[in-house]
XYZ file of N, CA and C in Angstrom:
822
model
N 0.839 -1.173 0.001
C 0.018 -0.036 -0.006
C 0.866 1.258 0.010
N 0.705 2.152 -1.040
C 1.491 3.324 -1.101
C 0.965 4.326 -0.086
N 1.857 5.372 0.190
C 1.381 6.456 1.048
C 0.326 7.239 0.328
N -0.833 7.353 0.965
C -2.004 8.021 0.296
C -1.721 9.589 0.103
N -2.475 10.137 -0.752
C -2.454 11.600 -1.028
C -2.892 12.316 0.266
N -2.121 13.371 0.592
C -2.510 14.278 1.695
C -3.277 15.389 1.241
N -4.506 15.520 1.683
C -5.379 16.653 1.289
C -5.499 17.687 2.437
N -6.119 18.796 2.043
C -6.320 19.857 3.125
C -7.773 20.327 3.106
N -8.380 20.321 4.203
C -9.693 20.937 4.461
C -9.523 22.262 5.141
N -10.445 23.116 4.965
C -10.441 24.495 5.593
C -11.367 24.417 6.837
N -10.772 24.695 8.063
C -11.545 24.830 9.246
C -11.382 26.277 9.683
N -12.334 27.101 9.340
C -12.175 28.570 9.540
C -11.031 29.056 8.587
N -10.027 29.633 9.196
C -8.848 30.081 8.393
C -7.744 29.124 8.333
N -7.914 27.966 9.059
C -6.790 27.006 9.133
C -6.937 25.807 8.092
N -5.767 25.343 7.738
C -5.733 24.156 6.881
C -5.484 22.905 7.662
N -6.361 21.942 7.480
C -6.346 20.666 8.282
C -5.962 19.552 7.306
N -4.811 18.875 7.589
C -4.294 17.828 6.701
C -5.031 16.564 6.991
N -5.434 15.828 5.872
C -6.118 14.558 6.084
C -5.777 13.615 4.962
N -6.116 12.261 5.172
C -5.913 11.333 4.179
C -7.080 10.316 4.221
N -7.361 9.713 3.025
C -8.479 8.642 2.959
C -7.731 7.435 2.455
N -7.980 6.246 3.085
C -7.282 5.029 2.754
C -8.267 3.896 2.857
N -8.223 3.001 1.825
C -9.039 1.767 1.914
C -10.403 1.904 1.350
N -11.126 0.824 1.322
C -12.480 0.712 0.786
C -13.440 0.173 1.865
N -14.601 0.609 1.750
C -15.631 0.120 2.790
C -16.306 1.258 3.464
N -17.029 1.047 4.552
C -17.679 2.109 5.328
C -16.615 3.038 5.971
N -16.834 4.344 5.957
C -15.836 5.289 6.577
C -15.617 5.023 8.031
N -14.356 5.253 8.490
C -13.993 5.074 9.860
C -12.883 6.121 10.121
N -13.234 7.094 10.981
C -12.195 8.075 11.457
C -11.359 7.371 12.458
N -10.063 7.470 12.223
C -9.072 6.819 13.149
C -8.325 7.975 13.845
N -8.443 8.054 15.138
C -7.762 9.067 15.946
C -7.203 8.419 17.150
N -6.048 7.679 17.001
C -5.540 6.846 18.098
C -4.872 7.715 19.183
N -4.622 8.971 18.956
C -4.131 9.904 19.948
C -4.475 11.302 19.526
N -4.220 12.278 20.353
C -4.618 13.659 19.992
C -3.416 14.310 19.140
N -2.316 13.623 19.066
C -1.199 14.114 18.256
C -0.967 13.249 17.087
N -0.025 13.599 16.194
C 0.213 12.683 15.038
C 0.795 13.446 13.879
N 1.040 12.766 12.761
C 1.429 13.331 11.517
C 1.056 12.345 10.437
N 0.131 12.703 9.576
C -0.461 11.753 8.668
C 0.515 11.180 7.645
N 1.530 11.974 7.316
C 2.555 11.483 6.353
C 3.562 10.607 7.119
N 4.067 11.031 8.260
C 5.182 10.374 8.975
C 4.682 9.024 9.505
N 3.372 8.827 9.809
C 2.929 7.629 10.428
C 3.166 6.415 9.459
N 3.248 6.673 8.161
C 3.463 5.524 7.210
C 4.941 5.080 7.208
N 5.823 5.902 7.759
C 7.259 5.552 7.854
C 7.576 4.808 9.188
N 6.518 4.673 9.985
C 6.760 3.993 11.303
C 6.107 2.613 11.149
N 6.889 1.560 11.047
C 6.364 0.235 10.693
C 5.154 -0.273 11.537
N 5.192 -0.216 12.858
C 4.067 -0.642 13.613
C 2.770 0.122 13.344
N 2.905 1.411 13.078
C 1.677 2.214 12.805
C 1.208 1.896 11.421
N 2.103 1.680 10.476
C 1.744 1.281 9.108
C 0.973 -0.023 9.168
N 1.402 -0.994 9.974
C 0.797 -2.296 10.033
C -0.608 -2.085 10.580
N -0.800 -1.216 11.595
C -2.185 -0.985 12.156
C -3.058 -0.357 11.074
N -2.530 0.594 10.334
C -3.412 1.265 9.380
C -3.849 0.352 8.188
N -2.904 -0.492 7.803
C -3.217 -1.480 6.747
C -4.273 -2.517 7.220
N -4.190 -2.809 8.505
C -5.219 -3.765 9.084
C -6.597 -3.089 9.003
N -6.681 -1.820 9.422
C -7.929 -1.168 9.427
C -8.486 -0.880 8.058
N -7.591 -0.576 7.123
C -7.985 -0.327 5.719
C -8.411 -1.597 5.006
N -8.236 -2.705 5.588
C -8.645 -3.950 4.975
C -10.152 -4.179 5.118
N -10.824 -3.420 5.934
C -12.258 -3.534 6.079
C -12.986 -2.249 6.212
N -12.303 -1.079 6.006
C -12.942 0.195 6.152
C -12.266 1.221 5.310
N -12.863 2.303 5.048
C -12.279 3.468 4.374
C -11.882 4.386 5.487
N -10.594 4.385 5.897
C -10.135 5.091 7.072
C -9.872 6.547 6.741
N -10.294 7.396 7.726
C -10.054 8.837 7.595
C -8.962 9.201 8.636
N -7.925 9.779 8.187
C -6.822 10.138 9.119
C -6.683 11.657 8.995
N -6.487 12.362 10.085
C -6.285 13.803 10.054
C -5.431 14.242 11.166
N -4.756 15.424 10.951
C -3.929 16.059 11.940
C -4.730 17.245 12.522
N -4.974 17.227 13.802
C -5.693 18.291 14.411
C -4.858 19.561 14.337
N -5.534 20.687 14.405
C -4.815 21.939 14.257
C -3.671 21.965 15.375
N -2.561 22.497 14.925
C -1.387 22.597 15.847
C -0.528 21.306 15.869
N -0.977 20.283 15.082
C -0.224 19.089 15.044
C 0.160 18.631 13.652
N 1.322 17.924 13.515
C 1.683 17.398 12.215
C 1.685 18.322 11.097
N 0.949 18.070 10.027
C 0.987 18.791 8.786
C -0.128 19.885 8.709
N -0.952 19.929 9.776
C -1.982 20.967 9.820
C -1.347 22.336 10.283
N -2.076 23.400 10.043
C -1.536 24.689 10.440
C -1.215 24.777 11.905
N -0.096 25.420 12.284
C 0.222 25.566 13.734
C -0.628 26.610 14.417
N -0.654 26.547 15.673
C -1.336 27.516 16.514
C -0.370 27.871 17.605
N -0.588 29.150 18.241
C 0.297 29.484 19.291
C 0.260 28.601 20.537
N 1.371 28.360 21.168
C 1.408 27.469 22.313
C 0.486 28.034 23.482
N 0.451 29.341 23.536
C -0.343 29.971 24.597
C -1.865 29.894 24.361
N -2.230 29.380 23.104
C -3.631 29.272 22.781
C -3.900 27.797 22.288
N -3.596 26.885 23.143
C -3.769 25.455 22.776
C -5.279 25.255 22.407
N -5.539 24.535 21.329
C -6.918 24.315 20.913
C -7.780 23.646 21.861
N -9.022 24.035 21.813
C -10.126 23.404 22.719
C -10.604 22.155 21.996
N -11.346 21.347 22.695
C -11.941 20.149 22.144
C -12.963 20.593 21.064
N -13.670 21.670 21.281
C -14.639 22.129 20.289
C -13.943 22.540 19.016
N -12.775 23.143 19.129
C -12.081 23.518 17.878
C -11.563 22.280 17.140
N -11.125 21.242 17.831
C -10.753 20.012 17.231
C -11.910 19.300 16.585
N -13.136 19.440 17.222
C -14.305 18.932 16.623
C -14.618 19.636 15.288
N -14.406 20.954 15.290
C -14.617 21.707 14.100
C -13.649 21.210 12.905
N -12.490 20.800 13.335
C -11.537 20.295 12.329
C -12.038 19.011 11.727
N -12.585 18.120 12.593
C -13.108 16.809 12.052
C -14.289 17.082 11.173
N -15.208 17.967 11.549
C -16.311 18.288 10.675
C -15.870 18.820 9.351
N -14.856 19.651 9.390
C -14.320 20.211 8.100
C -13.801 19.121 7.189
N -13.067 18.184 7.741
C -12.559 17.077 7.047
C -13.598 16.193 6.398
N -14.623 15.832 7.254
C -15.733 15.058 6.771
C -16.494 15.784 5.642
N -16.740 17.039 5.769
C -17.370 17.827 4.757
C -16.593 17.832 3.497
N -15.305 18.069 3.613
C -14.427 18.154 2.390
C -14.317 16.821 1.721
N -14.437 15.699 2.439
C -14.289 14.373 1.922
C -15.672 13.886 1.406
N -16.764 14.641 1.690
C -18.092 14.260 1.246
C -18.607 13.086 2.026
N -18.281 13.049 3.366
C -18.735 11.920 4.227
C -19.807 12.470 5.143
N -21.060 11.962 5.025
C -22.150 12.464 5.860
C -22.140 11.788 7.223
N -21.763 10.523 7.258
C -21.797 9.765 8.508
C -20.661 8.810 8.593
N -20.019 8.601 9.786
C -18.849 7.806 9.904
C -18.862 7.111 11.232
N -18.132 6.002 11.314
C -17.770 5.454 12.573
C -16.496 6.199 13.103
N -16.309 6.207 14.374
C -15.031 6.818 14.922
C -14.337 5.773 15.816
N -13.072 5.656 15.600
C -12.217 4.894 16.498
C -11.233 5.842 17.192
N -11.318 5.919 18.509
C -10.409 6.866 19.214
C -9.816 6.149 20.343
N -8.681 6.702 20.833
C -7.970 6.038 21.972
C -7.242 7.073 22.837
N -6.896 6.687 24.004
C -6.032 7.415 24.908
C -6.512 8.862 24.936
N -5.600 9.824 24.611
C -5.909 11.203 24.735
C -6.947 11.757 23.680
N -7.130 10.966 22.611
C -8.139 11.350 21.655
C -9.549 10.957 21.975
N -9.628 10.238 23.159
C -10.985 9.799 23.585
C -11.880 10.996 23.871
N -11.333 12.106 24.397
C -12.100 13.242 24.754
C -12.903 13.768 23.529
N -12.126 13.976 22.464
C -12.788 14.550 21.282
C -13.772 13.523 20.682
N -13.418 12.255 20.617
C -14.303 11.282 20.070
C -15.621 11.203 20.787
N -15.587 11.196 22.114
C -16.717 11.143 22.945
C -17.596 12.327 22.736
N -17.008 13.516 22.776
C -17.669 14.767 22.620
C -18.374 14.859 21.263
N -17.641 14.455 20.215
C -18.162 14.520 18.861
C -19.396 13.655 18.720
N -19.296 12.375 19.234
C -20.443 11.478 19.139
C -21.628 11.983 19.839
N -21.467 12.658 21.027
C -22.566 13.180 21.788
C -23.201 14.426 21.121
N -22.329 15.217 20.495
C -22.746 16.476 19.903
C -23.358 16.356 18.540
N -22.817 15.431 17.763
C -23.241 15.293 16.378
C -23.645 13.776 16.138
N -24.670 13.336 16.800
C -25.081 11.943 16.638
C -25.451 11.556 15.213
N -25.979 12.570 14.491
C -26.363 12.357 13.099
C -25.282 12.046 12.174
N -24.045 12.410 12.605
C -22.822 12.182 11.757
C -22.020 10.963 12.180
N -22.439 10.350 13.324
C -21.654 9.252 13.811
C -22.519 7.949 13.805
N -22.052 6.980 13.045
C -22.778 5.654 12.981
C -22.413 4.785 14.157
N -21.206 4.777 14.665
C -20.882 4.022 15.845
C -19.503 4.595 16.415
N -19.216 4.213 17.598
C -18.045 4.699 18.334
C -17.298 3.565 18.935
N -15.928 3.572 18.751
C -15.086 2.593 19.344
C -14.013 3.294 20.164
N -13.889 2.949 21.400
C -12.884 3.544 22.257
C -11.897 2.490 22.770
N -10.584 2.713 22.462
C -9.583 1.705 22.875
C -8.628 2.349 23.861
N -8.504 1.672 24.988
C -7.551 2.208 26.090
C -7.779 3.704 26.365
N -9.082 4.016 26.580
C -9.488 5.381 26.730
C -9.577 5.758 28.210
N -9.702 7.096 28.465
C -9.988 7.540 29.800
C -10.861 8.834 29.673
N -11.704 9.018 30.736
C -12.626 10.146 30.668
C -12.010 11.451 31.185
N -10.988 11.344 31.958
C -10.194 12.510 32.371
C -8.786 12.013 32.775
N -7.803 12.895 32.737
C -6.434 12.488 33.032
C -6.137 12.641 34.577
N -6.697 13.648 35.151
C -6.377 13.968 36.535
C -7.255 13.189 37.588
N -6.673 12.754 38.638
C -7.387 12.088 39.708
C -8.197 13.079 40.559
N -9.364 12.636 40.998
C -10.187 13.437 41.916
C -10.727 12.475 42.951
N -11.465 13.047 43.900
C -11.986 12.227 44.967
C -13.084 11.258 44.449
N -13.727 11.650 43.368
C -14.694 10.793 42.778
C -14.296 10.122 41.425
N -12.960 10.217 41.142
C -12.461 9.514 39.969
C -11.003 9.055 40.311
N -10.929 7.858 40.808
C -9.643 7.368 41.406
C -8.672 6.831 40.333
N -9.102 6.721 39.084
C -8.236 6.096 38.081
C -7.354 7.096 37.351
N -7.404 8.351 37.692
C -6.563 9.363 37.128
C -5.228 9.409 37.750
N -4.452 10.425 37.326
C -3.049 10.544 37.868
C -3.079 11.814 38.791
N -2.237 11.814 39.764
C -2.072 12.994 40.628
C -1.438 14.157 39.892
N -1.712 15.353 40.368
C -1.109 16.564 39.732
C 0.390 16.481 39.676
N 0.913 15.841 40.786
C 2.429 15.612 40.783
C 2.932 14.715 39.708
N 2.151 13.597 39.469
C 2.482 12.669 38.391
C 2.399 13.256 37.038
N 1.310 14.094 36.872
C 1.181 14.730 35.523
C 2.287 15.761 35.291
N 2.632 16.545 36.347
C 3.669 17.531 36.211
C 5.023 16.924 35.891
N 5.263 15.729 36.599
C 6.540 15.045 36.291
C 6.527 14.501 34.873
N 5.412 13.974 34.429
C 5.325 13.454 33.059
C 5.579 14.548 32.057
N 4.980 15.688 32.192
C 5.178 16.870 31.288
C 6.670 17.290 31.284
N 7.261 17.347 32.418
C 8.679 17.737 32.536
C 9.597 16.690 31.837
N 9.321 15.470 31.963
C 10.062 14.402 31.376
C 9.911 14.505 29.833
N 8.757 14.759 29.424
C 8.499 14.898 27.969
C 9.325 16.016 27.362
N 9.339 17.146 27.981
C 10.083 18.303 27.496
C 11.634 18.022 27.517
N 12.059 17.291 28.531
C 13.434 16.972 28.558
C 13.858 15.938 27.591
N 13.046 14.870 27.389
C 13.473 13.752 26.640
C 12.721 13.600 25.302
N 12.156 14.680 24.820
C 11.412 14.628 23.566
C 12.270 14.052 22.410
N 11.693 13.175 21.685
C 12.468 12.609 20.548
C 13.481 11.588 20.931
N 13.465 11.060 22.180
C 14.336 10.073 22.638
C 13.552 8.816 23.092
N 12.488 8.462 22.484
C 11.470 7.464 22.727
C 11.200 7.057 24.169
N 11.321 8.020 25.124
C 11.076 7.618 26.456
C 9.655 7.275 26.792
N 8.691 7.879 26.052
C 7.255 7.546 26.239
C 6.977 6.068 25.977
N 7.813 5.431 25.132
C 7.603 3.995 24.855
C 7.648 3.190 26.109
N 8.536 3.536 27.025
C 8.717 2.751 28.261
C 7.422 2.658 29.029
N 6.578 3.699 28.977
C 5.312 3.712 29.707
C 4.131 3.234 28.881
N 4.125 3.705 27.630
C 2.936 3.429 26.783
C 3.135 2.260 25.733
N 4.299 1.773 25.579
C 4.499 0.664 24.625
C 5.658 -0.234 25.234
N 5.529 -0.648 26.475
C 6.616 -1.403 27.059
C 6.986 -2.708 26.353
N 5.979 -3.332 25.687
C 6.365 -4.556 25.049
C 7.316 -4.454 23.863
N 7.375 -3.204 23.359
C 8.278 -2.904 22.194
C 9.473 -2.098 22.612
N 9.555 -1.767 23.911
C 10.604 -0.826 24.361
C 12.016 -1.339 24.218
N 12.193 -2.648 24.145
C 13.565 -3.256 24.009
C 14.027 -3.392 22.590
N 13.171 -3.095 21.627
C 13.477 -3.277 20.217
C 14.189 -1.911 19.785
N 15.449 -1.890 19.583
C 16.198 -0.646 19.272
C 15.763 -0.098 17.937
N 15.481 -0.942 16.935
C 15.075 -0.447 15.661
C 13.742 0.326 15.741
N 12.799 -0.287 16.524
C 11.520 0.382 16.728
C 11.671 1.637 17.512
N 12.610 1.684 18.524
C 12.756 2.817 19.336
C 13.286 4.002 18.456
N 14.193 3.722 17.594
C 14.764 4.819 16.713
C 13.751 5.274 15.756
N 12.929 4.360 15.203
C 11.893 4.895 14.292
C 10.834 5.659 15.032
N 10.543 5.232 16.247
C 9.495 5.930 17.023
C 10.020 7.356 17.434
N 11.275 7.438 17.839
C 11.847 8.757 18.142
C 11.694 9.753 16.995
N 11.904 9.281 15.809
C 11.802 10.198 14.646
C 10.364 10.509 14.415
N 9.462 9.515 14.525
C 8.036 9.783 14.434
C 7.587 10.787 15.469
N 8.013 10.623 16.660
C 7.647 11.543 17.736
C 8.018 13.025 17.444
N 9.227 13.207 16.872
C 9.656 14.517 16.622
C 8.847 15.213 15.518
N 8.184 14.397 14.714
C 7.365 14.963 13.603
C 5.936 15.316 14.011
N 5.602 14.973 15.242
C 4.248 15.382 15.715
C 4.159 16.836 15.965
N 5.132 17.332 16.759
C 5.157 18.749 17.195
C 6.462 18.955 17.923
N 6.686 20.222 18.251
C 7.887 20.546 19.049
C 7.665 20.072 20.533
N 8.731 19.872 21.275
C 8.520 19.480 22.674
C 7.716 20.497 23.556
N 7.936 21.797 23.226
C 7.263 22.842 23.921
C 5.734 22.812 23.614
N 5.423 22.605 22.342
C 4.016 22.550 21.983
C 3.286 21.310 22.553
N 3.984 20.167 22.571
C 3.432 18.927 23.035
C 3.192 19.123 24.575
N 4.208 19.661 25.274
C 4.050 19.881 26.709
C 2.903 20.835 27.042
N 2.783 21.965 26.275
C 1.741 22.950 26.450
C 0.351 22.325 26.164
N 0.262 21.531 25.163
C -1.033 20.882 24.878
C -1.446 19.861 25.905
N -0.444 19.161 26.413
C -0.705 18.102 27.388
C -1.254 18.763 28.721
N -0.648 19.923 29.041
C -1.075 20.651 30.202
C -2.578 21.039 30.101
N -2.980 21.485 28.887
C -4.330 21.828 28.626
C -5.230 20.539 28.795
N -4.746 19.423 28.159
C -5.567 18.224 28.220
C -5.740 17.740 29.592
N -4.809 18.097 30.554
C -4.983 17.686 31.935
C -6.359 18.196 32.477
N -6.804 19.341 32.026
C -8.064 19.846 32.542
C -9.329 19.291 31.889
N -9.144 18.535 30.829
C -10.314 17.927 30.167
C -11.015 16.942 31.021
N -12.362 16.872 30.959
C -13.193 15.893 31.709
C -14.466 15.762 30.935
N -14.666 14.588 30.422
C -15.854 14.232 29.549
C -16.810 13.291 30.296
N -16.596 13.193 31.552
C -17.497 12.189 32.296
C -18.982 12.517 32.110
N -19.329 13.840 32.185
C -20.691 14.271 32.112
C -21.272 14.087 30.733
N -20.401 13.832 29.718
C -20.861 13.681 28.336
C -21.341 12.214 28.115
N -20.701 11.299 28.762
C -20.872 9.801 28.489
C -22.335 9.385 28.461
N -23.198 9.787 29.425
C -24.578 9.315 29.461
C -25.369 9.891 28.236
N -24.911 10.883 27.574
C -25.623 11.478 26.491
C -25.339 10.815 25.130
N -24.413 9.914 25.072
C -24.053 9.160 23.851
C -25.180 8.173 23.533
N -25.697 8.260 22.337
C -26.758 7.372 21.902
C -26.425 6.525 20.669
N -25.158 6.545 20.290
C -24.762 5.706 19.082
C -24.245 4.423 19.650
N -24.245 3.294 18.890
C -23.648 2.094 19.290
C -22.201 2.225 19.677
N -21.776 1.686 20.807
C -20.443 2.002 21.334
C -19.744 0.690 21.760
N -18.515 0.508 21.346
C -17.668 -0.605 21.819
C -16.450 0.014 22.571
N -16.233 -0.433 23.781
C -15.147 0.024 24.572
C -14.151 -1.243 24.729
N -12.919 -1.102 24.241
C -11.955 -2.161 24.381
C -10.790 -1.661 25.236
N -10.286 -2.490 26.118
C -9.227 -2.039 26.985
C -8.239 -3.205 27.267
N -6.998 -2.900 27.137
C -5.933 -3.864 27.494
C -5.842 -3.962 29.020
N -5.801 -5.181 29.505
C -5.983 -5.410 30.952
C -4.812 -4.849 31.767
N -3.551 -4.794 31.157
C -2.482 -4.369 31.985
C -1.871 -3.069 31.551
N -2.653 -2.189 30.899
C -2.149 -0.882 30.472
C -1.643 -0.080 31.679
N -0.404 0.407 31.554
C 0.198 1.154 32.677
C -0.215 2.591 32.709
N -0.653 3.155 31.558
C -0.994 4.574 31.472
C -2.470 4.824 31.642
N -3.304 3.888 31.056
C -4.717 4.018 31.094
C -5.271 2.800 31.830
N -5.470 2.850 33.119
C -5.969 1.772 33.949
C -7.273 1.124 33.372
N -7.308 -0.213 33.557
C -8.493 -1.003 33.009
C -9.808 -0.455 33.642
N -9.815 -0.109 34.879
C -11.091 0.313 35.540
C -11.565 1.603 34.948
N -10.646 2.414 34.415
C -11.085 3.703 33.775
C -11.793 3.403 32.478
N -11.334 2.373 31.752
C -12.141 1.976 30.559
C -13.461 1.340 30.858
N -13.503 0.566 31.915
C -14.779 -0.034 32.401
C -15.722 1.023 32.833
N -15.203 2.098 33.474
C -16.056 3.210 33.892
C -16.760 3.795 32.667
N -16.000 4.062 31.597
C -16.567 4.674 30.422
C -17.693 3.812 29.838
N -17.461 2.533 29.757
C -18.493 1.606 29.238
C -19.731 1.582 30.147
N -19.553 1.645 31.436
C -20.652 1.656 32.362
C -21.532 2.899 32.205
N -20.926 4.081 31.815
C -21.588 5.327 31.788
C -22.280 5.533 30.445
N -21.872 4.854 29.378
C -22.515 4.999 28.055
C -23.687 3.983 27.972
N -24.885 4.483 27.723
C -26.056 3.511 27.598
C -25.816 2.494 26.528
N -25.873 1.227 26.877
C -25.834 0.122 25.959
C -24.426 -0.190 25.398
N -23.384 0.405 25.967
C -22.026 0.149 25.493
C -21.577 -1.222 25.847
N -20.815 -1.829 24.969
C -20.228 -3.155 25.203
C -18.796 -3.013 25.592
N -18.333 -3.693 26.626
C -16.951 -3.613 27.127
C -16.252 -4.924 26.847
N -15.092 -4.830 26.255
C -14.253 -5.985 25.989
C -12.839 -5.771 26.554
N -12.401 -6.704 27.375
C -11.050 -6.706 27.964
C -10.182 -7.659 27.145
N -9.039 -7.077 26.714
C -8.055 -7.929 25.977
C -6.750 -7.938 26.635
N -5.960 -8.991 26.550
C -4.692 -9.030 27.190
C -3.685 -8.004 26.629
N -2.682 -7.617 27.446
C -1.663 -6.746 27.008
C -1.339 -5.693 28.029
N -0.078 -5.162 27.964
C 0.387 -4.101 28.862
C 0.578 -2.769 28.193
N 0.298 -2.731 26.852
C 0.628 -1.491 26.084
C -0.645 -0.566 26.050
N -0.365 0.702 25.904
C -1.416 1.666 25.752
C -1.533 2.148 24.340
N -0.373 2.426 23.687
C -0.452 2.811 22.223
C -1.097 1.657 21.468
N -1.983 2.039 20.520
C -2.741 1.069 19.811
C -1.835 0.168 18.905
N -0.788 0.746 18.419
C 0.119 0.057 17.467
C 1.003 -0.983 18.183
N 1.162 -0.954 19.474
C 2.127 -1.823 20.151
C 1.454 -3.188 20.557
N 2.332 -4.139 20.603
C 1.839 -5.488 20.998
C 0.983 -6.221 19.985
N 0.214 -7.120 20.430
C -0.638 -7.915 19.542
C -1.885 -7.117 19.220
N -2.019 -6.661 17.999
C -3.169 -5.772 17.683
C -4.399 -6.597 17.258
N -4.205 -7.953 16.935
C -5.265 -8.621 16.358
C -6.474 -8.870 17.277
N -6.336 -9.086 18.583
C -7.443 -9.167 19.501
C -8.259 -7.922 19.503
N -7.604 -6.838 19.299
C -8.373 -5.544 19.304
C -9.082 -5.340 17.992
N -8.452 -5.521 16.855
C -9.000 -5.135 15.572
C -9.880 -6.228 15.026
N -9.725 -7.414 15.562
C -10.712 -8.460 15.251
C -12.107 -7.992 15.839
N -12.055 -7.538 17.082
C -13.269 -7.041 17.708
C -13.847 -5.872 17.011
N -12.975 -4.967 16.579
C -13.421 -3.779 15.904
C -14.071 -4.107 14.533
N -13.454 -5.011 13.709
C -14.006 -5.403 12.464
C -15.367 -6.023 12.618
N -15.473 -6.948 13.656
C -16.779 -7.608 13.845
C -17.834 -6.554 14.291
N -17.476 -5.599 15.133
C -18.445 -4.582 15.602
C -18.919 -3.705 14.477
N -17.966 -3.300 13.600
C -18.360 -2.425 12.521
C -19.162 -3.041 11.490
């Protein structure tokens, strides 16, 4: 499969980069809130994941504003979830897609959940993999991380950006493969600058979509790896419990990034569900 054409949709005054790959029903793939639609094809584990999805769907890939090949934004004005939803609507309109399934994961869960609740007429179904409803821990949400842990994570990212350190936490099963680590480090540097990533992560710390979950009325599948170190299993189970009629599937594994580890248990479920 060749690298697909990169197109641009207009979201207000901004250019949003996107790609369409495969045949079948449309499926927006947003495995994280960051990315680079061109560079992901040069990272072998991600390329494998995209080819698997494109075998049964027409996948829609896009870089949110401030990320990858889309127009940059000031670090002091990190985009809101509503602005990123505008970007997705612009991409769907430009591609002529009236209704789509959405597959989201980890930090992209916020936008996927909010989009499904806000625009149910445009969402055929929703799949959440290794997701969480908020990043920060509170007295009524014990599966988040403390403010100290989040602060330490942001500082580590700024210090070690482009040195595949996040793999140790989010893709531990692949962390010992030096070839994958080098490729991932290059991929990481193509998402955004370390300052932009840290600034956006700090904003994402304040996101909380728990109140949105009961409003989702589209068919929903929640898949979670049992041993994820970054997104605890009970946080995924919480999401499924709060969305009416959602189905929860636990799969084995310790990785949080969708591309890491054995992807077949996940995407076999996704293909059957869609």
